[in-house]
PDB file of C-alpha atoms in Angstrom:
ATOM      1  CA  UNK K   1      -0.332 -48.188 -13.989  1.00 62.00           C
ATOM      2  CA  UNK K   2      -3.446 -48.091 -11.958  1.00 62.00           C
ATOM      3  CA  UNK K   3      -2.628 -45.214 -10.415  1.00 70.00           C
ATOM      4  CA  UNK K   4      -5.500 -41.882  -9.927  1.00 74.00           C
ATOM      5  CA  UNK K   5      -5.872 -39.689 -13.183  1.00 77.00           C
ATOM      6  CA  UNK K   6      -4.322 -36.463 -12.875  1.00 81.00           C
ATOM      7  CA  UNK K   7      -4.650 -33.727 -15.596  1.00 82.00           C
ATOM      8  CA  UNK K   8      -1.808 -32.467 -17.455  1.00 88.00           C
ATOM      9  CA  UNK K   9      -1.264 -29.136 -19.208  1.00 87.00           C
ATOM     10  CA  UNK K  10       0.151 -29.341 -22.847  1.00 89.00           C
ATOM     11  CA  UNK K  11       0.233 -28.064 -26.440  1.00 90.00           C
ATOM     12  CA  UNK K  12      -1.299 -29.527 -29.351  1.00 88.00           C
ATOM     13  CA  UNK K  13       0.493 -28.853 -32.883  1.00 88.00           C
ATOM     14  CA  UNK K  14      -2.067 -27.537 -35.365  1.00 82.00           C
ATOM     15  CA  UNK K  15      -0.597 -27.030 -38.726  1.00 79.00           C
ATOM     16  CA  UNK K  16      -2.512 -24.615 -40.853  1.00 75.00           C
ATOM     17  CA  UNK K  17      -1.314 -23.600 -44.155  1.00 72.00           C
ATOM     18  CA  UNK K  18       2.007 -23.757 -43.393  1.00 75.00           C
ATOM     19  CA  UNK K  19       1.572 -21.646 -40.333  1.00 79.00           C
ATOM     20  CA  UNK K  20       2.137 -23.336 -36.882  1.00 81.00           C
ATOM     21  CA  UNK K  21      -1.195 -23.203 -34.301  1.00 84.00           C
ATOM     22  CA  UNK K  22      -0.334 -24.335 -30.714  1.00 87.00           C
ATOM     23  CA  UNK K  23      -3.911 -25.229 -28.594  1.00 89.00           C
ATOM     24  CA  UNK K  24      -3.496 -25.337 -24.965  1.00 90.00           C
ATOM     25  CA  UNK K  25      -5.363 -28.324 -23.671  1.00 91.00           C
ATOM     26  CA  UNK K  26      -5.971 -30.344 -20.362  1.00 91.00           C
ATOM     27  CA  UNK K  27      -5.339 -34.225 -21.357  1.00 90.00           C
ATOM     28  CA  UNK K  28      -6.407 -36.676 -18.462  1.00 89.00           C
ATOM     29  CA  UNK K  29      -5.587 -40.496 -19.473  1.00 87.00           C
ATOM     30  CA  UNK K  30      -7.278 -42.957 -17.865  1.00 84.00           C
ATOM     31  CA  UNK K  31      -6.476 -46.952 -17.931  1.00 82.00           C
ATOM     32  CA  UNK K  32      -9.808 -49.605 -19.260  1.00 81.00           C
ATOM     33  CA  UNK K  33      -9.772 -53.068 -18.351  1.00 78.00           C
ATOM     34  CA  UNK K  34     -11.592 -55.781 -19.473  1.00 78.00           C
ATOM     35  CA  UNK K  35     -12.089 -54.463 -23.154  1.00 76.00           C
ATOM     36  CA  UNK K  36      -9.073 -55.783 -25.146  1.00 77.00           C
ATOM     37  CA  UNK K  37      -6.997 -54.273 -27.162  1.00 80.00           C
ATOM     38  CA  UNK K  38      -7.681 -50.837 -25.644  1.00 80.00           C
ATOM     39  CA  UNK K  39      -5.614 -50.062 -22.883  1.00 79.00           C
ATOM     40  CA  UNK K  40      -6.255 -46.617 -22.165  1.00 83.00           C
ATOM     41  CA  UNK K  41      -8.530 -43.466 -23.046  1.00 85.00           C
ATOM     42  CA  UNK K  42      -7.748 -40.214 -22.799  1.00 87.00           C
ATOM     43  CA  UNK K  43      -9.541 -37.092 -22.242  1.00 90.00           C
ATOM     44  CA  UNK K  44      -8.207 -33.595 -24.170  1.00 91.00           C
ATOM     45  CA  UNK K  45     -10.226 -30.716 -23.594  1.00 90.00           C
ATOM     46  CA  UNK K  46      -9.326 -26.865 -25.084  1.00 91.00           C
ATOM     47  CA  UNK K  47      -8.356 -24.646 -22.558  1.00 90.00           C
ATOM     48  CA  UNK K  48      -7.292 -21.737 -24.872  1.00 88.00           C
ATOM     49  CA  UNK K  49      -9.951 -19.474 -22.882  1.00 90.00           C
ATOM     50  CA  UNK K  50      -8.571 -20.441 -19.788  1.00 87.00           C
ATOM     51  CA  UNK K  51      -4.997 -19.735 -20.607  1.00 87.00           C
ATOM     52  CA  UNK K  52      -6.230 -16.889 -21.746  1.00 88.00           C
ATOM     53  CA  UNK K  53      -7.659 -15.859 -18.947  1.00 89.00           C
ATOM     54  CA  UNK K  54      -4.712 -16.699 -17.379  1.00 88.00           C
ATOM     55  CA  UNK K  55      -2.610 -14.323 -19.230  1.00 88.00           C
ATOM     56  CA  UNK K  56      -4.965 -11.745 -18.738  1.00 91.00           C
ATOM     57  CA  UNK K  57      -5.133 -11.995 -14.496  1.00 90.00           C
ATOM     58  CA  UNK K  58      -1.350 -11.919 -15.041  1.00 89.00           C
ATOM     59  CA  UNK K  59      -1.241  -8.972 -17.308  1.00 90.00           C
ATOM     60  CA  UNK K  60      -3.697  -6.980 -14.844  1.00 90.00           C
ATOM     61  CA  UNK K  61      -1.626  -7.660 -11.716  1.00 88.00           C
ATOM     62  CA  UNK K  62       1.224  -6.680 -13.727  1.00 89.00           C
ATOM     63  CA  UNK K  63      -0.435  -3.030 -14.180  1.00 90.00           C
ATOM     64  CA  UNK K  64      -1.063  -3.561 -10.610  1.00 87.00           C
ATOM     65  CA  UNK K  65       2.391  -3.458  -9.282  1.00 88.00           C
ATOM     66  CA  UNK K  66       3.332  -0.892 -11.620  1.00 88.00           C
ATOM     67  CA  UNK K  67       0.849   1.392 -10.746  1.00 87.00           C
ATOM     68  CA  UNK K  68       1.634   1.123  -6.799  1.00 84.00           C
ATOM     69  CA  UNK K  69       5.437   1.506  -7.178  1.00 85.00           C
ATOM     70  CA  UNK K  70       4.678   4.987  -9.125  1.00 85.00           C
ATOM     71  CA  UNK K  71       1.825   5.584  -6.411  1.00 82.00           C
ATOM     72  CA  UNK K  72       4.100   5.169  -4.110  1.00 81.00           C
ATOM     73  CA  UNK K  73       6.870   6.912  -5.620  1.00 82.00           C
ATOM     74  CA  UNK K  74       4.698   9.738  -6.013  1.00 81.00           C
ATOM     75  CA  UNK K  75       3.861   9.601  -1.842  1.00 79.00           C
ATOM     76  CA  UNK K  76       7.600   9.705  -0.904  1.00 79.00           C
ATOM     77  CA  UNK K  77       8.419  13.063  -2.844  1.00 78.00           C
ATOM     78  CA  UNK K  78       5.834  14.765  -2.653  1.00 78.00           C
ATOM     79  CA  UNK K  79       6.401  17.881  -0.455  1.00 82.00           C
ATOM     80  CA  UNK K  80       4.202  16.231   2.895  1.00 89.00           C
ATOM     81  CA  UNK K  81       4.283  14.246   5.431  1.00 90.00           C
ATOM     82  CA  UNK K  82       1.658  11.503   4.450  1.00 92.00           C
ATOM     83  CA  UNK K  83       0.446   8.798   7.149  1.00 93.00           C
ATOM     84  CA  UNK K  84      -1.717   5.920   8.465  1.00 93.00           C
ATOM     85  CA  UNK K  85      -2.736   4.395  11.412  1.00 95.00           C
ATOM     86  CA  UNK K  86      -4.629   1.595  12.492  1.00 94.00           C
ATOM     87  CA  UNK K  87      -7.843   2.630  13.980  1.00 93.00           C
ATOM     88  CA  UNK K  88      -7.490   0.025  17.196  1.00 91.00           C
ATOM     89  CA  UNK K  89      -4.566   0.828  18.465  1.00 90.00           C
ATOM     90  CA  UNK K  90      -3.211   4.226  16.764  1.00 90.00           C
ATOM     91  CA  UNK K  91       0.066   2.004  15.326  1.00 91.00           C
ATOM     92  CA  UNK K  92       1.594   3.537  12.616  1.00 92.00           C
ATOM     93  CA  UNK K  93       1.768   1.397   9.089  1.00 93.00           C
ATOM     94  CA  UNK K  94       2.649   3.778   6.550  1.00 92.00           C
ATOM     95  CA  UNK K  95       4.856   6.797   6.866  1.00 92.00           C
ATOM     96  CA  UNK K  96       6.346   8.793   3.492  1.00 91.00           C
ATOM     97  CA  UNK K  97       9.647   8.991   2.884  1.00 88.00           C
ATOM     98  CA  UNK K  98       9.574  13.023   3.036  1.00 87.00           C
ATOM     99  CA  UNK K  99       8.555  12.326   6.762  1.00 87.00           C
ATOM    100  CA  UNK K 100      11.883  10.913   6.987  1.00 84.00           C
ATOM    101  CA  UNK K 101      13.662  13.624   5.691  1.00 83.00           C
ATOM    102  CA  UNK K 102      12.253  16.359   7.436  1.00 83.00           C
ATOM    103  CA  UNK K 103      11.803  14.926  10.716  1.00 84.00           C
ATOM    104  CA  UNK K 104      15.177  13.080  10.544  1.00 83.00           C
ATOM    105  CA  UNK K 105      14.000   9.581  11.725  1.00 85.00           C
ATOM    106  CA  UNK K 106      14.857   6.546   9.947  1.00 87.00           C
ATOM    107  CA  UNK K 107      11.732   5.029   8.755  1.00 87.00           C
ATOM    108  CA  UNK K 108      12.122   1.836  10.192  1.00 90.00           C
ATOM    109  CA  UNK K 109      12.205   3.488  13.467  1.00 89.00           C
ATOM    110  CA  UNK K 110       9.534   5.289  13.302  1.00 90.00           C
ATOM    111  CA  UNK K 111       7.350   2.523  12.541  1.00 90.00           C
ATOM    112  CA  UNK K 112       8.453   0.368  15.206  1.00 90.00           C
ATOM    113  CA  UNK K 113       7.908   3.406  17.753  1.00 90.00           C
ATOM    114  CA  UNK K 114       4.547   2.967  19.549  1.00 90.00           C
ATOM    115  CA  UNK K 115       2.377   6.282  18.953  1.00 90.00           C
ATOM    116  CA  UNK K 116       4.730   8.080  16.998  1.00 91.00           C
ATOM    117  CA  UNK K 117       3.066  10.577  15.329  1.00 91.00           C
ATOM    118  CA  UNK K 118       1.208  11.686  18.696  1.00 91.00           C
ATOM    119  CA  UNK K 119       4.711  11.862  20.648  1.00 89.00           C
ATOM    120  CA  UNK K 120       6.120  13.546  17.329  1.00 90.00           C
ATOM    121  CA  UNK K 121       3.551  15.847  18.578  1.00 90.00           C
ATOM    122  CA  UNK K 122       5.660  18.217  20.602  1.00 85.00           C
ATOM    123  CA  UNK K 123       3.323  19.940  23.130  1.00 86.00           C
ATOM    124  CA  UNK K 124      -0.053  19.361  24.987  1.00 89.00           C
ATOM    125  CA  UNK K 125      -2.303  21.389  22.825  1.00 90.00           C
ATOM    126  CA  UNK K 126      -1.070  20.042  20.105  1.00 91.00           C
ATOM    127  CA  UNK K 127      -0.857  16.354  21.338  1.00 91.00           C
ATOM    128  CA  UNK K 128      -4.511  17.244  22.634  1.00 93.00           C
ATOM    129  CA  UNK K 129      -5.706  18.533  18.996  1.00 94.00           C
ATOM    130  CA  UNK K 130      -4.174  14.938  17.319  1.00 94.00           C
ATOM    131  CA  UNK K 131      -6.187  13.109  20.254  1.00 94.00           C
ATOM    132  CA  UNK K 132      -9.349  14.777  18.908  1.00 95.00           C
ATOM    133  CA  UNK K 133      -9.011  14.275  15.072  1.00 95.00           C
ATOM    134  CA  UNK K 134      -7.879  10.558  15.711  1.00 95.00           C
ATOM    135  CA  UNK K 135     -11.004  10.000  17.494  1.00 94.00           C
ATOM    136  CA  UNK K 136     -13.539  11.536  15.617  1.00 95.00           C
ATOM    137  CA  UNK K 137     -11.592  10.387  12.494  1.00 94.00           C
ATOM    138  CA  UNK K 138     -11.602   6.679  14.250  1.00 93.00           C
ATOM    139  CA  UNK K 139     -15.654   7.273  14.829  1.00 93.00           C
ATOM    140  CA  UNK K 140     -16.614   8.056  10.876  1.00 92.00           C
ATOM    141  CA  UNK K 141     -16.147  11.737  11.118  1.00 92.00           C
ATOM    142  CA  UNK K 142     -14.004  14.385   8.833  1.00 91.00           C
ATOM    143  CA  UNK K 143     -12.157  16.106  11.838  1.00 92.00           C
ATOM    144  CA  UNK K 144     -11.461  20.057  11.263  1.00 92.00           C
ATOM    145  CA  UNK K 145      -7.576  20.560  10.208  1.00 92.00           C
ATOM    146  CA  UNK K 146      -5.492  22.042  13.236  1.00 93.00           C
ATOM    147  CA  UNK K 147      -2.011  23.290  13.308  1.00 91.00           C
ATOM    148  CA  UNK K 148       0.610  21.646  14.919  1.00 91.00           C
ATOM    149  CA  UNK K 149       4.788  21.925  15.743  1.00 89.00           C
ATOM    150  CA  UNK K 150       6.329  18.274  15.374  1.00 89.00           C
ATOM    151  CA  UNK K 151       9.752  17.066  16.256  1.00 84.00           C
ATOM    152  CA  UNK K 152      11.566  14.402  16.551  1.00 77.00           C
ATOM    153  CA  UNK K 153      15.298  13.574  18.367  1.00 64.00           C
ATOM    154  CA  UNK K 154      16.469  10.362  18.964  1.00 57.00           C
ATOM    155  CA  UNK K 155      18.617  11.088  21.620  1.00 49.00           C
ATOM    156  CA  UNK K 156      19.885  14.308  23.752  1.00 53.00           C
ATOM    157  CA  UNK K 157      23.264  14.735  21.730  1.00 54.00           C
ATOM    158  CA  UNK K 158      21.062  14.562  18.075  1.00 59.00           C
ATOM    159  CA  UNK K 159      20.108  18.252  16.412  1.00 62.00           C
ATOM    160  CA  UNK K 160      16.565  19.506  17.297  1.00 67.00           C
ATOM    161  CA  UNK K 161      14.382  19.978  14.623  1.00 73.00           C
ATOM    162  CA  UNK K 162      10.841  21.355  15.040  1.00 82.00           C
ATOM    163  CA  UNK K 163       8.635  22.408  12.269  1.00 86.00           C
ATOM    164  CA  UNK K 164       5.227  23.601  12.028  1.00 88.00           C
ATOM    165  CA  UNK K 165       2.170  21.895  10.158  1.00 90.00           C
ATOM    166  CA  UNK K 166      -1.156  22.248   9.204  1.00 92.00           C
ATOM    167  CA  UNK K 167      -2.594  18.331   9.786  1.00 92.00           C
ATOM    168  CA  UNK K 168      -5.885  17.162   8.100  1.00 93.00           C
ATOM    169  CA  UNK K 169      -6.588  13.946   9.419  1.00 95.00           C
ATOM    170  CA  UNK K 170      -9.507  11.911   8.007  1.00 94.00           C
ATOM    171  CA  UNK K 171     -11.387   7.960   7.965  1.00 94.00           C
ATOM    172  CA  UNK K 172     -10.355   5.622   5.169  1.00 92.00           C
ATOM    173  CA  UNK K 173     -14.104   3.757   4.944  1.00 91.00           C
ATOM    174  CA  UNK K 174     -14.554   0.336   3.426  1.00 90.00           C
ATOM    175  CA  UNK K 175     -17.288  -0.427   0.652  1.00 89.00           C
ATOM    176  CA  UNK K 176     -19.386  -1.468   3.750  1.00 90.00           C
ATOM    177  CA  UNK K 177     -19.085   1.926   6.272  1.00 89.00           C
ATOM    178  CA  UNK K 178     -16.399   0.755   8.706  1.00 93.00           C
ATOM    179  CA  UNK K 179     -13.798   2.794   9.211  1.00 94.00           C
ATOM    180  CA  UNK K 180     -10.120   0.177   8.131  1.00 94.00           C
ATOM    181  CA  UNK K 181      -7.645   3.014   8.695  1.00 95.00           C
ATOM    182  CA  UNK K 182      -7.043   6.811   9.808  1.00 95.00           C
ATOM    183  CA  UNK K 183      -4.874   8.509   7.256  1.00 94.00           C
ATOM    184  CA  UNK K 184      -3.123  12.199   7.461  1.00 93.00           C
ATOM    185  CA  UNK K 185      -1.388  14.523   5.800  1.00 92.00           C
ATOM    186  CA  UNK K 186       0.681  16.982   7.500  1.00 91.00           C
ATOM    187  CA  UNK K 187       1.795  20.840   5.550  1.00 91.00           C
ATOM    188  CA  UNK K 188       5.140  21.767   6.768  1.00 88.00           C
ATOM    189  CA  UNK K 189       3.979  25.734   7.520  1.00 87.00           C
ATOM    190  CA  UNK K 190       7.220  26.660   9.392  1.00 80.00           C
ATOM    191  CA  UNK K 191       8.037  29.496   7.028  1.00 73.00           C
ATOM    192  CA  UNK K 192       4.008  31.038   7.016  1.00 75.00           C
ATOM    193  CA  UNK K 193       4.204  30.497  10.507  1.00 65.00           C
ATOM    194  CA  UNK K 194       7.231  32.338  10.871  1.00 67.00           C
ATOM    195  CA  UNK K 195       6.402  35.185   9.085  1.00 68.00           C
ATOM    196  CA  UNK K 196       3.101  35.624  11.218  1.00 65.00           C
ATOM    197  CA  UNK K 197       5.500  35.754  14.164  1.00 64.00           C
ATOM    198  CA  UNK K 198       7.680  38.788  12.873  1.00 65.00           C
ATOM    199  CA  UNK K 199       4.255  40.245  11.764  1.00 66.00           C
ATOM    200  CA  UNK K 200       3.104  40.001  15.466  1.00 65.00           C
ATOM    201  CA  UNK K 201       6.287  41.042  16.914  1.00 63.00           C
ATOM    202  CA  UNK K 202       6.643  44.349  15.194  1.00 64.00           C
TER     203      UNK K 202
END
């Protein structure tokens, strides 16, 4: 009808020995004038490689999504509290779910909570010892793993629950150098650490 060409996906019908081929093709029709009796040509190419391709992208995402559900399946139980931050503003954008559980904080709230693994942090050394692994982390380097007691309440009335880690806190490094996130990952060592104590005190 006069109208701008578009291309349009289809299937061609191959029979072959009495078994059914389908060809994925691209068919553009396009009007002539002046040339009687032909009205119209059309353009049909193959585009079995690019369906094909298709498939393929689709098939690879697929593994994609699978693998980062079990990835992050994996995160959430293991036995650690596993984090990042962005390396601007400290923000946290990932927190395990076996952060949640032993720390008793909804995740939701904990990532909306500005600096929440520092305040988790419950006194000045060790609030001083995240300061210095965040910032060497945030300038390239592997930071030396500290130990730390963390807790977490979200009001007077809730349960107090402190617990003792061992935190290793490192760069995540794009292909180019810069450093796109600081990571961590945080031993609960409240029974070692308790045992040490009754060591000391006897």
């Amino acid at each position: 009808h006069g109208e701008a060409p578009l291309p349009v996906r289809l299937e061609l019908v191959l029979p072959r020995q009495r078994v059914e081929r389908r060809l994925p093709v691209s068919v553009v029709v396009q009007t002539i004038s002046g040339v009687p009796p032909l009205v119209a040509h059309a353009l049909i190419r193959d585009d079995s490689r690019f369906v094909a391709a298709e498939q393929e992208v689709a098939s690879h995402l697929t593994r994609i999504r699978l693998l980062e559900k079990e990835l992050r399946t994996l995160l959430d139980n293991a036995p650690l509290i596993i984090f990042r931050l962005d390396p601007d503003t400290g923000q946290l954008s990932y927190l395990n779910r076996h952060a949640e559980r032993l720390l008793r904080v909804p995740l939701d709230e904990a990532l909306r909570t500005r600096d929440f693994i520092r305040r988790a942090h419950t006194d000045p050394g060790s609030s001083q010892a995240f300061d210095l692994a965040f910032a060497q982390a945030r300038g390239g380097g592997r930071p030396a793993p500290y130990e730390a007691r963390l807790r977490w309440f979200r009001s007077p009335a809730d349960e107090l629950v402190e617990i003792a880690v061992r935190s290793t806190v490192y760069p995540l490094l794009s292909d180019t150098g810069e450093v796109v996130a600081i990571e961590g990952i945080l031993v609960d060592i409240s029974a070692e650490h308790e045992a040490r104590t009754r060591l000391v005190e006897r």
